[in-house]
Amino acid sequence: MCGTLDLSALPLGCITLIISFTSPRDACRLSLVSTAFNSAAESDAVWGSFLPSQYQALIPSSLSFSSKKQLYLSLCENPLLIEAGRKSFWLERMSGKKCYMLSSRDLSIIGSDPPEYRRWISTRGARFDEVAYIRRFRWFEIRGRISISMLSPMTHYKAYLVCKVRNFCGLQFFPVKLSVGVVGTEGSKRSAYLQPKKERRRWPYWQIGEEQPIPGDDVQFPKARVDGWLEVEMGEFFNEGCVDDGELEMSALEIEGGIVKGDLIFQGIEIRLSTAELDTAWESLLPCQYQDLIPTLDSFSSKKDIYLSLGGNPVRIEGGRKSFWLDRVSGKKCYMLSPRNLSIIRSGPPGYRRWISTRGARFFSLDCHAGWV
């Protein structure tokens, strides 16, 4: 005998408990099922289950939130400084998994350059008050560590070196050696240049003392981030959750060549979920044929970066006659029609109407008062 079960007939507490065992993404979808599901999915009991343990110690007393969901979304959108500002912490929005950035103050940075060529500076767009600025070096070594117990269990992480380059001199010749692994074990290893591939060019051997090597298929190049910095993938690590007393170590070494190289700014090392684990989820939020909307997809490191770019940077479509973007919270499509896309009729001779460019506008504007006194 077959029958049906009306889930909405379950007690509210039962529905709440069931949703609390899902994910933030599932909770948002289940909130659309019915009024009862919406009430349960919006409850503090559900969203409190998605927050990390001891989250109260992370939130400054100056911040207040009307609900656990609002707190959760804030931790996803606004990374918090922890451990006296030496680390940055946030939650991945889809899964609630923990992510971190180790500041340059939290790293071991040594190099061949004299002390006066290394200093701490503040720069726009950085998460931390100070970042490391290294000038004119022959070699450098950067190492960072984080306790495995701070990471989410059963999670595939990748580490990224986040930097800016003020002078590429010498950096295009020799790749940086990168590694990620548990201290005391053999971790993943790879190489990467710090100069973006599109800016790379070959130099004659007499300028560097030897023939410039041709990059292999396994050598990476930095990619631009939405925040304006460059990032280089250092390696990956799967946290099985069965080891809590070890440390994950990330390193970047450039010790070859012996020539003087240009200026670097290091913000830190970011540890976040693997893009392979997240791209499917983020791509589901993107509009169909989104590839046609963005001219340089290869400049983004993940589908999440594409989504965030469309949420913060409107793109012009249809020959520049419309502007398109996504609402960052819901992913809904938004548009602005340019004056060229409108029918504008008014009195006055044609000479009193012209197209002009003006600061802050997304399009060329129609000045209907041109020539009027």
Short mmCIF file of C-alpha atoms in Angstrom, two decimals:
data_model
loop_
_atom_site.label_atom_id
_atom_site.label_comp_id
_atom_site.label_asym_id
_atom_site.label_seq_id
_atom_site.Cartn_x
_atom_site.Cartn_y
_atom_site.Cartn_z
CA MET A 1 0.00 0.00 0.00
CA CYS A 2 1.49 3.31 -1.09
CA GLY A 3 0.94 6.60 0.67
CA THR A 4 2.27 10.11 0.87
CA LEU A 5 3.81 12.01 3.73
CA ASP A 6 3.04 15.68 4.18
CA LEU A 7 6.32 16.99 5.58
CA SER A 8 4.66 20.28 6.46
CA ALA A 9 2.50 18.33 8.93
CA LEU A 10 5.57 17.46 11.00
CA PRO A 11 6.13 19.44 14.22
CA LEU A 12 8.13 22.63 13.65
CA GLY A 13 10.88 21.41 15.95
CA CYS A 14 11.25 18.24 13.89
CA ILE A 15 11.53 20.18 10.63
CA THR A 16 14.08 22.50 12.25
CA LEU A 17 16.20 19.56 13.40
CA ILE A 18 16.14 17.96 9.95
CA ILE A 19 17.22 21.18 8.19
CA SER A 20 20.01 21.76 10.73
CA PHE A 21 21.69 18.57 9.41
CA THR A 22 21.81 19.93 5.84
CA SER A 23 23.91 22.82 4.52
CA PRO A 24 23.36 26.60 4.31
CA ARG A 25 22.64 26.25 0.60
CA ASP A 26 20.04 23.54 1.25
CA ALA A 27 18.45 25.58 4.04
CA CYS A 28 17.89 28.51 1.68
CA ARG A 29 16.28 26.24 -0.90
CA LEU A 30 14.09 24.46 1.66
CA SER A 31 12.81 27.81 2.92
CA LEU A 32 10.87 28.08 -0.37
CA VAL A 33 8.94 24.81 0.13
CA SER A 34 6.24 26.13 2.46
CA THR A 35 5.50 28.57 5.24
CA ALA A 36 6.41 25.96 7.86
CA PHE A 37 9.71 25.17 6.16
CA ASN A 38 10.49 28.86 5.82
CA SER A 39 9.90 29.41 9.53
CA ALA A 40 12.19 26.50 10.39
CA ALA A 41 14.89 27.36 7.85
CA GLU A 42 15.13 30.95 9.09
CA SER A 43 15.39 29.97 12.77
CA ASP A 44 18.42 30.56 14.98
CA ALA A 45 18.53 26.84 15.74
CA VAL A 46 19.27 26.06 12.08
CA TRP A 47 21.77 28.82 11.40
CA GLY A 48 23.45 28.35 14.76
CA SER A 49 24.28 24.78 13.67
CA PHE A 50 26.17 26.18 10.64
CA LEU A 51 28.36 28.44 12.78
CA PRO A 52 31.73 27.18 14.07
CA SER A 53 32.02 26.14 17.71
CA GLN A 54 33.03 28.93 20.08
CA TYR A 55 32.10 31.50 17.45
CA GLN A 56 31.17 33.93 20.24
CA ALA A 57 34.87 34.41 21.02
CA LEU A 58 35.48 35.55 17.41
CA ILE A 59 32.86 38.30 17.29
CA PRO A 60 33.89 41.72 18.65
CA SER A 61 31.57 43.07 21.32
CA SER A 62 30.99 46.16 19.16
CA LEU A 63 29.13 44.06 16.57
CA SER A 64 25.51 42.99 17.06
CA PHE A 65 23.26 40.88 14.85
CA SER A 66 19.50 40.42 14.84
CA SER A 67 19.70 36.69 14.02
CA LYS A 68 22.13 33.80 13.63
CA LYS A 69 21.54 33.89 9.87
CA GLN A 70 22.62 37.53 9.74
CA LEU A 71 25.72 36.62 11.75
CA TYR A 72 26.48 33.73 9.39
CA LEU A 73 26.18 35.90 6.28
CA SER A 74 28.39 38.54 7.90
CA LEU A 75 31.11 35.95 8.55
CA CYS A 76 30.90 34.97 4.87
CA GLU A 77 31.09 38.50 3.48
CA ASN A 78 33.31 40.24 6.04
CA PRO A 79 36.44 38.33 7.13
CA LEU A 80 37.34 38.86 10.78
CA LEU A 81 40.82 39.56 12.09
CA ILE A 82 41.80 37.06 14.79
CA GLU A 83 44.89 36.32 16.90
CA ALA A 84 45.75 39.99 17.40
CA GLY A 85 45.22 40.75 13.71
CA ARG A 86 47.75 38.17 12.48
CA LYS A 87 45.12 36.00 10.77
CA SER A 88 41.90 36.61 8.85
CA PHE A 89 38.96 34.21 9.24
CA TRP A 90 35.73 33.72 7.29
CA LEU A 91 33.20 31.06 6.29
CA GLU A 92 32.66 29.71 2.79
CA ARG A 93 29.10 30.73 2.00
CA MET A 94 27.83 27.54 0.35
CA SER A 95 29.13 25.05 2.90
CA GLY A 96 29.98 26.97 6.07
CA LYS A 97 33.53 25.54 5.99
CA LYS A 98 36.26 27.59 7.69
CA CYS A 99 38.81 29.57 5.63
CA TYR A 100 41.83 31.63 6.69
CA MET A 101 44.46 34.03 5.50
CA LEU A 102 47.79 34.17 7.33
CA SER A 103 49.10 37.73 7.30
CA SER A 104 52.69 38.48 6.34
CA ARG A 105 53.30 39.21 10.05
CA ASP A 106 52.28 35.60 10.74
CA LEU A 107 54.82 34.23 8.23
CA SER A 108 58.54 33.60 8.41
CA ILE A 109 60.07 35.77 5.66
CA ILE A 110 63.84 35.77 5.13
CA GLY A 111 65.90 36.89 2.17
CA SER A 112 69.26 38.02 0.88
CA ASP A 113 68.40 41.70 0.90
CA PRO A 114 69.72 43.95 3.69
CA PRO A 115 67.27 45.00 6.45
CA GLU A 116 66.76 48.46 4.97
CA TYR A 117 65.29 46.84 1.86
CA ARG A 118 62.57 45.12 3.93
CA ARG A 119 59.86 47.12 5.60
CA TRP A 120 56.23 47.01 6.68
CA ILE A 121 53.76 49.21 4.86
CA SER A 122 50.01 49.80 4.76
CA THR A 123 48.34 49.59 1.38
CA ARG A 124 44.83 50.02 0.05
CA GLY A 125 42.81 46.83 -0.38
CA ALA A 126 44.78 44.75 2.15
CA ARG A 127 42.95 42.94 4.96
CA PHE A 128 45.69 43.69 7.45
CA ASP A 129 47.13 46.90 8.83
CA GLU A 130 50.59 46.04 7.51
CA VAL A 131 52.02 43.98 4.67
CA ALA A 132 55.61 43.00 3.88
CA TYR A 133 57.44 45.03 1.23
CA ILE A 134 60.68 43.47 -0.07
CA ARG A 135 62.96 45.43 -2.40
CA ARG A 136 65.87 44.27 -4.55
CA PHE A 137 66.51 40.71 -3.38
CA ARG A 138 68.55 37.83 -4.76
CA TRP A 139 66.59 35.11 -2.98
CA PHE A 140 63.79 34.73 -0.45
CA GLU A 141 62.13 32.06 1.65
CA ILE A 142 58.56 32.32 3.01
CA ARG A 143 57.02 29.80 5.40
CA GLY A 144 53.68 29.74 7.18
CA ARG A 145 52.01 27.25 9.52
CA ILE A 146 48.48 26.70 10.82
CA SER A 147 47.14 24.11 13.25
CA ILE A 148 45.14 21.40 11.49
CA SER A 149 42.58 21.56 14.31
CA MET A 150 41.57 25.02 13.06
CA LEU A 151 40.50 23.62 9.66
CA SER A 152 37.16 22.00 8.84
CA PRO A 153 37.25 18.17 8.75
CA MET A 154 36.63 16.17 5.57
CA THR A 155 37.49 19.21 3.50
CA HIS A 156 39.73 19.66 0.44
CA TYR A 157 41.78 22.85 0.90
CA LYS A 158 44.15 24.75 -1.35
CA ALA A 159 46.71 27.37 -0.30
CA TYR A 160 47.48 30.52 -2.28
CA LEU A 161 50.31 33.03 -2.02
CA VAL A 162 48.75 36.51 -2.24
CA CYS A 163 51.04 39.29 -3.43
CA LYS A 164 51.62 42.31 -5.64
CA VAL A 165 54.62 43.01 -7.85
CA ARG A 166 55.88 46.56 -8.20
CA ASN A 167 58.84 45.66 -10.36
CA PHE A 168 59.04 42.45 -12.44
CA CYS A 169 62.78 42.83 -13.01
CA GLY A 170 64.30 39.35 -12.72
CA LEU A 171 61.09 37.65 -11.61
CA GLN A 172 60.35 36.41 -15.13
CA PHE A 173 63.51 34.31 -15.26
CA PHE A 174 63.17 31.76 -12.46
CA PRO A 175 60.04 30.15 -10.97
CA VAL A 176 59.27 30.02 -7.26
CA LYS A 177 59.28 26.58 -5.62
CA LEU A 178 56.03 26.01 -3.70
CA SER A 179 54.94 23.26 -1.31
CA VAL A 180 52.06 22.41 1.05
CA GLY A 181 52.01 19.53 3.53
CA VAL A 182 51.82 18.40 7.13
CA VAL A 183 55.00 19.21 9.06
CA GLY A 184 57.30 16.18 9.00
CA THR A 185 55.77 14.64 5.85
CA GLU A 186 56.27 15.01 2.11
CA GLY A 187 53.69 17.46 0.81
CA SER A 188 52.55 18.51 -2.65
CA LYS A 189 55.12 20.46 -4.68
CA ARG A 190 54.88 22.75 -7.70
CA SER A 191 56.50 25.76 -9.38
CA ALA A 192 55.16 29.13 -10.44
CA TYR A 193 56.36 32.39 -11.91
CA LEU A 194 55.36 35.59 -10.14
CA GLN A 195 54.94 37.46 -13.42
CA PRO A 196 51.53 36.97 -15.13
CA LYS A 197 51.79 34.91 -18.30
CA LYS A 198 50.33 37.64 -20.53
CA GLU A 199 53.15 40.00 -19.45
CA ARG A 200 55.93 37.47 -19.90
CA ARG A 201 58.46 37.83 -22.71
CA ARG A 202 61.73 36.13 -23.51
CA TRP A 203 65.01 37.87 -22.76
CA PRO A 204 68.36 37.30 -24.48
CA TYR A 205 70.74 35.08 -22.54
CA TRP A 206 73.36 37.81 -22.11
CA GLN A 207 70.98 39.83 -19.91
CA ILE A 208 70.64 37.09 -17.29
CA GLY A 209 73.85 35.13 -17.81
CA GLU A 210 72.17 32.00 -19.17
CA GLU A 211 69.42 30.93 -21.54
CA GLN A 212 65.98 31.66 -20.13
CA PRO A 213 64.15 28.37 -19.47
CA ILE A 214 60.91 27.60 -21.29
CA PRO A 215 58.06 27.05 -18.82
CA GLY A 216 56.78 23.47 -18.67
CA ASP A 217 53.13 22.49 -18.55
CA ASP A 218 53.35 22.04 -14.79
CA VAL A 219 54.56 25.59 -14.15
CA GLN A 220 51.88 28.05 -13.06
CA PHE A 221 51.41 31.77 -13.39
CA PRO A 222 49.63 34.15 -11.01
CA LYS A 223 46.00 35.10 -11.53
CA ALA A 224 44.25 38.35 -10.73
CA ARG A 225 41.87 38.35 -7.80
CA VAL A 226 38.66 40.35 -7.49
CA ASP A 227 40.31 42.47 -4.77
CA GLY A 228 43.10 43.58 -7.14
CA TRP A 229 45.88 41.33 -5.76
CA LEU A 230 47.63 38.44 -7.51
CA GLU A 231 47.47 34.88 -6.24
CA VAL A 232 49.54 31.79 -6.98
CA GLU A 233 48.33 28.31 -6.07
CA MET A 234 50.87 26.75 -3.69
CA GLY A 235 49.38 23.27 -3.23
CA GLU A 236 46.49 21.31 -1.77
CA PHE A 237 45.63 19.37 1.35
CA PHE A 238 42.71 17.12 2.29
CA ASN A 239 41.85 17.33 5.98
CA GLU A 240 40.41 13.95 6.91
CA GLY A 241 39.65 15.21 10.41
CA CYS A 242 41.44 12.37 12.18
CA VAL A 243 44.54 14.38 13.14
CA ASP A 244 44.19 17.40 15.42
CA ASP A 245 47.67 17.87 16.86
CA GLY A 246 49.64 18.49 13.66
CA GLU A 247 50.44 21.63 11.66
CA LEU A 248 50.03 22.38 7.99
CA GLU A 249 53.08 24.11 6.52
CA MET A 250 53.18 26.18 3.33
CA SER A 251 56.42 27.42 1.77
CA ALA A 252 57.61 29.52 -1.15
CA LEU A 253 61.32 29.59 -2.09
CA GLU A 254 63.15 31.48 -4.82
CA ILE A 255 66.84 30.65 -4.42
CA GLU A 256 68.04 30.26 -8.02
CA GLY A 257 69.77 32.58 -10.43
CA GLY A 258 71.60 34.79 -7.98
CA ILE A 259 70.59 37.96 -9.82
CA VAL A 260 68.93 40.99 -8.24
CA LYS A 261 65.16 40.85 -8.64
CA GLY A 262 62.38 43.40 -8.40
CA ASP A 263 60.07 44.58 -5.64
CA LEU A 264 57.38 42.38 -4.05
CA ILE A 265 54.54 43.05 -1.62
CA PHE A 266 53.29 40.03 0.32
CA GLN A 267 49.86 40.21 1.94
CA GLY A 268 49.90 36.61 3.14
CA ILE A 269 48.87 33.02 2.44
CA GLU A 270 45.19 32.21 1.93
CA ILE A 271 43.79 28.77 2.79
CA ARG A 272 40.37 28.13 1.28
CA LEU A 273 38.28 25.34 -0.19
CA SER A 274 39.34 23.75 -3.45
CA THR A 275 37.68 25.34 -6.47
CA ALA A 276 36.85 21.87 -7.79
CA GLU A 277 34.73 21.34 -4.68
CA LEU A 278 32.90 24.62 -5.14
CA ASP A 279 32.74 25.42 -8.85
CA THR A 280 29.69 23.25 -9.49
CA ALA A 281 27.75 25.00 -6.74
CA TRP A 282 28.76 28.52 -7.80
CA GLU A 283 28.19 27.84 -11.49
CA SER A 284 24.58 26.93 -10.67
CA LEU A 285 24.13 30.54 -9.50
CA LEU A 286 25.49 32.03 -12.72
CA PRO A 287 23.16 32.89 -15.62
CA CYS A 288 23.06 30.72 -18.73
CA GLN A 289 25.76 31.58 -21.28
CA TYR A 290 27.63 33.66 -18.72
CA GLN A 291 30.80 32.94 -20.71
CA ASP A 292 29.56 35.35 -23.40
CA LEU A 293 29.19 38.17 -20.87
CA ILE A 294 32.77 38.27 -19.59
CA PRO A 295 35.57 38.99 -22.09
CA THR A 296 38.46 37.35 -20.18
CA LEU A 297 37.29 34.31 -18.22
CA ASP A 298 40.85 33.00 -17.88
CA SER A 299 41.69 35.90 -15.56
CA PHE A 300 39.42 34.44 -12.85
CA SER A 301 40.62 31.63 -10.60
CA SER A 302 37.16 30.17 -9.84
CA LYS A 303 33.45 30.33 -10.62
CA LYS A 304 33.00 32.10 -7.29
CA ASP A 305 35.28 34.94 -8.47
CA ILE A 306 33.17 35.24 -11.65
CA TYR A 307 29.97 35.43 -9.58
CA LEU A 308 31.43 38.05 -7.24
CA SER A 309 32.73 40.06 -10.19
CA LEU A 310 29.28 40.09 -11.81
CA GLY A 311 27.85 41.06 -8.43
CA GLY A 312 30.12 44.06 -8.02
CA ASN A 313 31.15 45.11 -11.52
CA PRO A 314 28.34 45.62 -14.06
CA VAL A 315 29.30 44.59 -17.61
CA ARG A 316 28.05 46.24 -20.79
CA ILE A 317 26.19 43.99 -23.22
CA GLU A 318 24.47 44.29 -26.60
CA GLY A 319 27.11 46.59 -28.03
CA GLY A 320 27.25 48.67 -24.89
CA ARG A 321 23.55 49.57 -25.01
CA LYS A 322 22.71 47.78 -21.75
CA SER A 323 24.46 47.18 -18.45
CA PHE A 324 24.09 43.81 -16.70
CA TRP A 325 24.94 42.57 -13.19
CA LEU A 326 23.82 40.10 -10.55
CA ASP A 327 22.33 40.94 -7.20
CA ARG A 328 25.08 39.67 -4.93
CA VAL A 329 22.81 38.13 -2.29
CA SER A 330 20.22 36.39 -4.47
CA GLY A 331 22.00 36.01 -7.82
CA LYS A 332 19.03 37.61 -9.61
CA LYS A 333 19.72 39.39 -12.90
CA CYS A 334 19.66 43.20 -13.00
CA TYR A 335 19.93 45.62 -15.93
CA MET A 336 20.34 49.28 -16.80
CA LEU A 337 19.24 50.51 -20.22
CA SER A 338 21.52 53.18 -21.65
CA PRO A 339 20.16 56.38 -23.24
CA ARG A 340 21.13 54.87 -26.61
CA ASN A 341 18.69 52.06 -25.84
CA LEU A 342 15.83 54.45 -25.08
CA SER A 343 13.48 56.43 -27.27
CA ILE A 344 14.01 60.05 -26.22
CA ILE A 345 11.85 62.66 -27.94
CA ARG A 346 11.58 66.30 -26.94
CA SER A 347 11.12 69.75 -28.40
CA GLY A 348 14.05 71.81 -29.52
CA PRO A 349 16.31 71.70 -32.58
CA PRO A 350 18.64 68.67 -33.01
CA GLY A 351 21.67 70.89 -32.35
CA TYR A 352 20.58 71.21 -28.73
CA ARG A 353 20.97 67.48 -28.20
CA ARG A 354 24.31 65.65 -28.21
CA TRP A 355 26.03 62.62 -26.72
CA ILE A 356 28.61 63.29 -24.04
CA SER A 357 30.77 61.29 -21.63
CA THR A 358 30.63 62.19 -17.97
CA ARG A 359 32.41 60.93 -14.89
CA GLY A 360 30.58 58.20 -12.98
CA ALA A 361 28.28 57.19 -15.86
CA ARG A 362 28.22 53.67 -17.25
CA PHE A 363 27.41 54.91 -20.76
CA PHE A 364 27.66 57.93 -23.00
CA SER A 365 24.93 60.32 -21.84
CA LEU A 366 22.49 62.44 -23.78
CA ASP A 367 22.83 66.15 -22.91
CA CYS A 368 19.46 67.68 -23.80
CA HIS A 369 20.49 71.17 -22.69
CA ALA A 370 23.58 71.58 -24.83
CA GLY A 371 23.66 75.12 -26.24
CA TRP A 372 20.95 76.43 -23.97
CA VAL A 373 21.72 79.62 -22.06
#
